[in-house]
Coordinates of C-alpha atoms in Angstrom, one line a residue:
M1 CA -55.1 -62.8 96.4
E2 CA -56.2 -59.4 97.6
R3 CA -54.6 -56.5 95.7
V4 CA -52.2 -54.0 97.2
N5 CA -54.7 -51.2 96.9
D6 CA -57.6 -53.1 98.3
A7 CA -60.3 -51.4 96.2
A8 CA -58.3 -50.4 93.2
N9 CA -60.8 -50.1 90.4
H10 CA -62.6 -53.2 91.4
T11 CA -64.9 -52.5 94.3
A12 CA -68.1 -50.6 94.4
E13 CA -71.5 -50.5 95.8
S14 CA -73.1 -51.4 92.4
V15 CA -72.6 -54.4 90.3
P16 CA -71.1 -53.8 86.9
G17 CA -74.0 -53.8 84.5
P18 CA -74.5 -54.4 80.8
P19 CA -73.3 -51.9 78.2
S20 CA -75.5 -48.8 78.0
T21 CA -77.8 -48.4 75.0
A22 CA -78.0 -44.7 75.4
P23 CA -76.9 -42.8 72.3
A24 CA -73.7 -40.8 72.2
P25 CA -73.9 -37.0 72.4
A26 CA -74.7 -35.4 69.1
D27 CA -71.7 -33.1 69.4
G28 CA -69.3 -35.9 70.2
G29 CA -68.6 -34.4 73.6
S30 CA -68.0 -36.1 76.9
R31 CA -70.5 -38.4 78.6
K32 CA -73.1 -36.8 80.8
G33 CA -75.1 -38.9 83.2
S34 CA -75.4 -42.5 82.0
G35 CA -75.0 -41.9 78.2
S36 CA -72.1 -43.0 76.0
R37 CA -68.4 -43.0 77.1
L38 CA -65.0 -43.9 75.6
Y39 CA -66.0 -47.5 75.6
P40 CA -69.3 -49.2 76.5
R41 CA -70.7 -48.9 80.0
V42 CA -68.8 -51.8 81.5
T43 CA -67.1 -50.8 84.7
S44 CA -63.8 -52.1 85.9
F45 CA -64.8 -52.6 89.5
R46 CA -66.6 -55.4 91.4
S47 CA -69.5 -55.2 93.7
R48 CA -68.4 -54.7 97.4
R49 CA -70.2 -53.5 100.4
G50 CA -69.2 -52.4 103.8
A51 CA -70.3 -50.1 106.7
L52 CA -68.2 -47.5 108.5
T53 CA -67.4 -47.9 112.1
A54 CA -68.5 -45.3 114.5
T55 CA -65.1 -43.7 114.7
Q56 CA -64.7 -43.8 110.9
Q57 CA -68.1 -42.1 110.5
Q58 CA -67.1 -39.4 113.0
S59 CA -63.8 -38.7 111.1
W60 CA -65.7 -38.8 107.8
N61 CA -68.2 -36.2 109.0
R62 CA -65.4 -33.9 110.2
T63 CA -63.0 -34.3 107.3
W64 CA -64.7 -35.4 104.1
P65 CA -66.5 -32.1 103.4
K66 CA -63.1 -30.4 103.1
I67 CA -61.0 -33.1 101.3
G68 CA -63.6 -35.3 99.6
R69 CA -66.1 -35.0 96.8
E70 CA -68.4 -37.3 94.7
V71 CA -67.4 -37.7 91.1
A72 CA -69.3 -35.2 88.9
D73 CA -69.5 -34.0 85.4
Q74 CA -68.1 -30.5 86.1
P75 CA -64.5 -29.6 85.4
L76 CA -62.3 -29.7 88.5
D77 CA -60.6 -26.6 89.8
A78 CA -57.7 -28.4 91.6
A79 CA -55.9 -25.2 92.6
A80 CA -58.9 -23.8 94.3
W81 CA -59.6 -27.1 96.1
F82 CA -56.1 -27.5 97.4
G83 CA -55.7 -23.8 98.0
R84 CA -52.5 -23.7 96.0
E85 CA -50.9 -24.1 92.6
A86 CA -48.9 -27.3 92.4
P87 CA -48.2 -30.2 90.1
L88 CA -51.3 -32.5 90.1
V89 CA -51.1 -36.3 90.4
I90 CA -54.1 -38.7 90.4
E91 CA -54.0 -42.2 91.8
I92 CA -56.7 -44.4 90.4
G93 CA -57.9 -46.9 92.9
C94 CA -56.4 -45.7 96.1
G95 CA -58.1 -48.3 98.2
T96 CA -57.4 -47.9 101.9
G97 CA -54.7 -45.4 101.1
T98 CA -51.6 -46.9 102.7
A99 CA -49.5 -46.1 99.6
T100 CA -51.4 -42.9 98.9
A101 CA -50.6 -41.4 102.3
A102 CA -46.9 -42.4 102.3
M103 CA -46.3 -41.1 98.8
A104 CA -48.1 -37.8 99.6
Q105 CA -45.9 -37.3 102.7
A106 CA -42.8 -38.1 100.6
E107 CA -43.8 -35.6 97.9
P108 CA -45.3 -32.6 99.8
H109 CA -44.7 -30.4 96.7
L110 CA -47.3 -32.4 94.7
N111 CA -51.1 -32.1 94.9
L112 CA -52.5 -35.7 95.0
I113 CA -56.0 -36.8 94.2
G114 CA -57.0 -40.4 95.1
I115 CA -59.9 -41.9 93.2
E116 CA -61.9 -44.8 94.8
V117 CA -65.4 -46.2 94.8
Y118 CA -65.3 -48.2 98.1
Q119 CA -66.3 -45.9 101.0
P120 CA -64.9 -48.0 103.9
G121 CA -61.5 -47.9 102.2
L122 CA -61.7 -44.2 101.7
A123 CA -62.8 -43.8 105.4
Q124 CA -59.5 -45.5 106.5
L125 CA -57.6 -43.0 104.4
V126 CA -59.7 -40.1 105.7
Q127 CA -58.8 -41.1 109.3
R128 CA -55.1 -41.2 108.5
I129 CA -55.2 -37.8 106.7
E130 CA -56.9 -36.3 109.7
R131 CA -54.7 -38.0 112.3
E132 CA -51.4 -37.2 110.5
Q133 CA -52.5 -33.8 109.2
I134 CA -51.6 -34.6 105.5
D135 CA -52.5 -31.4 103.6
N136 CA -51.8 -32.4 100.0
I137 CA -54.4 -35.2 99.5
R138 CA -57.9 -34.8 98.1
L139 CA -60.3 -37.7 97.4
L140 CA -62.9 -38.4 94.7
R141 CA -65.5 -41.2 95.2
G142 CA -66.6 -42.7 91.9
D143 CA -65.5 -44.0 88.6
A144 CA -62.0 -43.0 87.5
V145 CA -62.9 -42.9 83.8
D146 CA -65.7 -40.4 84.6
V147 CA -63.1 -38.3 86.3
L148 CA -60.7 -38.4 83.4
E149 CA -63.4 -37.7 80.8
N150 CA -65.3 -35.0 82.6
M151 CA -63.3 -33.4 85.4
I152 CA -59.7 -33.3 84.3
A153 CA -58.5 -30.9 81.6
E154 CA -56.2 -31.8 78.7
Q155 CA -52.5 -31.7 79.5
S156 CA -53.1 -30.8 83.2
L157 CA -51.7 -33.8 85.0
T158 CA -48.1 -34.3 86.1
G159 CA -48.7 -37.9 87.0
V160 CA -51.2 -40.8 87.0
R161 CA -50.7 -43.9 89.2
V162 CA -52.6 -47.1 88.8
F163 CA -51.4 -49.7 91.3
F164 CA -52.7 -53.3 91.2
P165 CA -56.0 -52.8 89.3
D166 CA -58.3 -55.8 89.1
P167 CA -57.0 -58.1 86.4
W168 CA -60.4 -59.6 85.6
P169 CA -58.6 -62.9 84.7
K170 CA -61.3 -64.7 82.9
A171 CA -61.2 -64.1 79.1
R172 CA -64.9 -63.1 78.9
H173 CA -64.2 -60.4 81.5
H174 CA -61.2 -58.8 79.8
K175 CA -63.5 -56.1 78.5
R176 CA -63.9 -54.9 82.1
R177 CA -60.2 -54.3 82.6
L178 CA -59.5 -50.6 83.3
L179 CA -56.3 -50.3 81.2
Q180 CA -57.8 -50.6 77.7
P181 CA -56.4 -48.8 74.7
A182 CA -59.0 -46.0 75.0
T183 CA -58.1 -45.5 78.7
F184 CA -54.4 -45.3 77.8
A185 CA -55.2 -42.7 75.1
L186 CA -57.3 -40.7 77.6
I187 CA -54.6 -40.7 80.3
A188 CA -52.0 -39.7 77.8
N189 CA -54.2 -36.8 76.6
R190 CA -54.6 -35.6 80.2
L191 CA -50.9 -35.8 81.0
R192 CA -48.8 -32.7 80.4
P193 CA -45.7 -33.2 78.2
G194 CA -43.2 -34.9 80.4
G195 CA -45.9 -36.2 82.7
V196 CA -45.6 -39.8 84.0
L197 CA -47.9 -42.8 84.0
H198 CA -46.9 -45.4 86.6
V199 CA -48.7 -48.8 86.6
A200 CA -48.0 -51.9 88.8
T201 CA -49.6 -55.4 88.7
D202 CA -48.9 -58.8 90.2
H203 CA -50.9 -60.6 87.6
A204 CA -48.8 -62.1 84.8
D205 CA -51.4 -62.1 82.1
Y206 CA -52.6 -58.6 82.8
A207 CA -49.0 -57.5 82.7
E208 CA -48.6 -58.8 79.2
F209 CA -51.8 -57.1 78.2
I210 CA -50.7 -53.8 79.8
A211 CA -47.3 -54.0 78.2
E212 CA -48.8 -54.5 74.7
V213 CA -51.4 -51.8 75.0
G214 CA -49.0 -49.3 76.5
A215 CA -46.4 -49.8 73.9
A216 CA -49.0 -49.1 71.2
E217 CA -50.0 -45.7 72.6
P218 CA -48.1 -43.2 70.4
Q219 CA -48.1 -40.4 73.0
L220 CA -46.1 -42.4 75.5
I221 CA -42.5 -43.4 75.7
G222 CA -41.0 -46.0 78.1
L223 CA -39.0 -44.7 81.1
N224 CA -38.1 -48.0 82.8
E225 CA -36.8 -51.3 81.7
T226 CA -40.2 -53.0 81.5
T227 CA -41.3 -50.4 79.0
G228 CA -38.1 -50.4 77.0
G229 CA -36.4 -47.5 78.7
I230 CA -33.7 -47.1 81.3
S231 CA -35.0 -46.0 84.7
A232 CA -31.6 -44.6 85.9
E233 CA -31.7 -42.1 83.0
H234 CA -35.1 -40.7 84.1
R235 CA -35.4 -41.3 87.8
D236 CA -33.8 -38.0 88.9
S237 CA -35.4 -35.8 86.3
A238 CA -38.9 -37.2 86.4
P239 CA -41.6 -34.9 87.9
I240 CA -42.8 -37.7 90.3
G241 CA -41.0 -40.4 92.2
F242 CA -40.7 -43.9 90.8
E243 CA -40.7 -45.6 94.2
R244 CA -43.7 -47.1 95.8
P245 CA -44.1 -48.1 99.5
V246 CA -44.7 -51.9 99.9
T247 CA -48.0 -52.5 101.6
K248 CA -49.1 -55.6 103.5
F249 CA -51.0 -56.8 100.4
E250 CA -48.0 -56.6 98.2
G251 CA -46.1 -58.4 100.9
K252 CA -48.5 -61.3 100.4
A253 CA -47.8 -61.3 96.7
H254 CA -44.1 -61.5 97.3
R255 CA -44.6 -64.4 99.8
A256 CA -46.8 -66.2 97.3
G257 CA -44.0 -65.9 94.7
S258 CA -45.9 -63.5 92.4
A259 CA -43.7 -61.2 90.3
I260 CA -44.5 -57.5 90.5
N261 CA -44.4 -55.8 87.1
E262 CA -43.8 -52.1 87.1
F263 CA -44.5 -50.0 84.0
I264 CA -43.5 -46.4 83.8
W265 CA -44.2 -44.3 80.7
G266 CA -43.6 -40.6 80.0
K267 CA -45.7 -38.3 77.9
I268 CA -43.7 -37.3 74.8
E269 CA -42.6 -33.7 75.0

């Protein structure tokens, strides 16, 4: 079944390759280029190609230079990019952006960055941003781990959203799952105290994996029932909303009888 966020962490124009043999930086710093990273160079997205339509390309040419960038190794100045100071939220794997756009419109006080590798999916979101004049979304095209490692400062994020990442169901592919212990630790490091990590999946085995790894991250505490918390105690005081719009792909999951598991953690203050 296709995921809610069509390209969430699992579509790209390059096939996941073998782990890199490049040595780690001598100073133990972040990865530059194709060297070492938090875990071996095994990406969490699948190969996928697609061309833009003529109207998508026109919208892309008009709007992408302002709201979009390729992932790079330089730290990101979000306030300058958005033209304002506001709490920063990133969505890993925004896909075609149905949920991204709706949540940005519901939370105009937040600056939202969507990260995606699949250009046709991004192009659909770019069209909607242009058509509906959504001012609080910016887009990065590339690997989300690279963004977290190289572009986002420690304790600078108010929220991180990861909706329906690829579960890589075969055991031999579990190393490709995005939400590994190292990624949880990295996300927690980038969240400010009180910041929120919100994850959703419709894959039962991946849900068990996520629950176990998230519970083991010492910087995070559960905010909803799935993570051992009580959502009613945190919903009103949390810096980002707990609600998600249901997209057509999630509707397919419901009709197929797949349970949706929601995980919400907070960074310990």
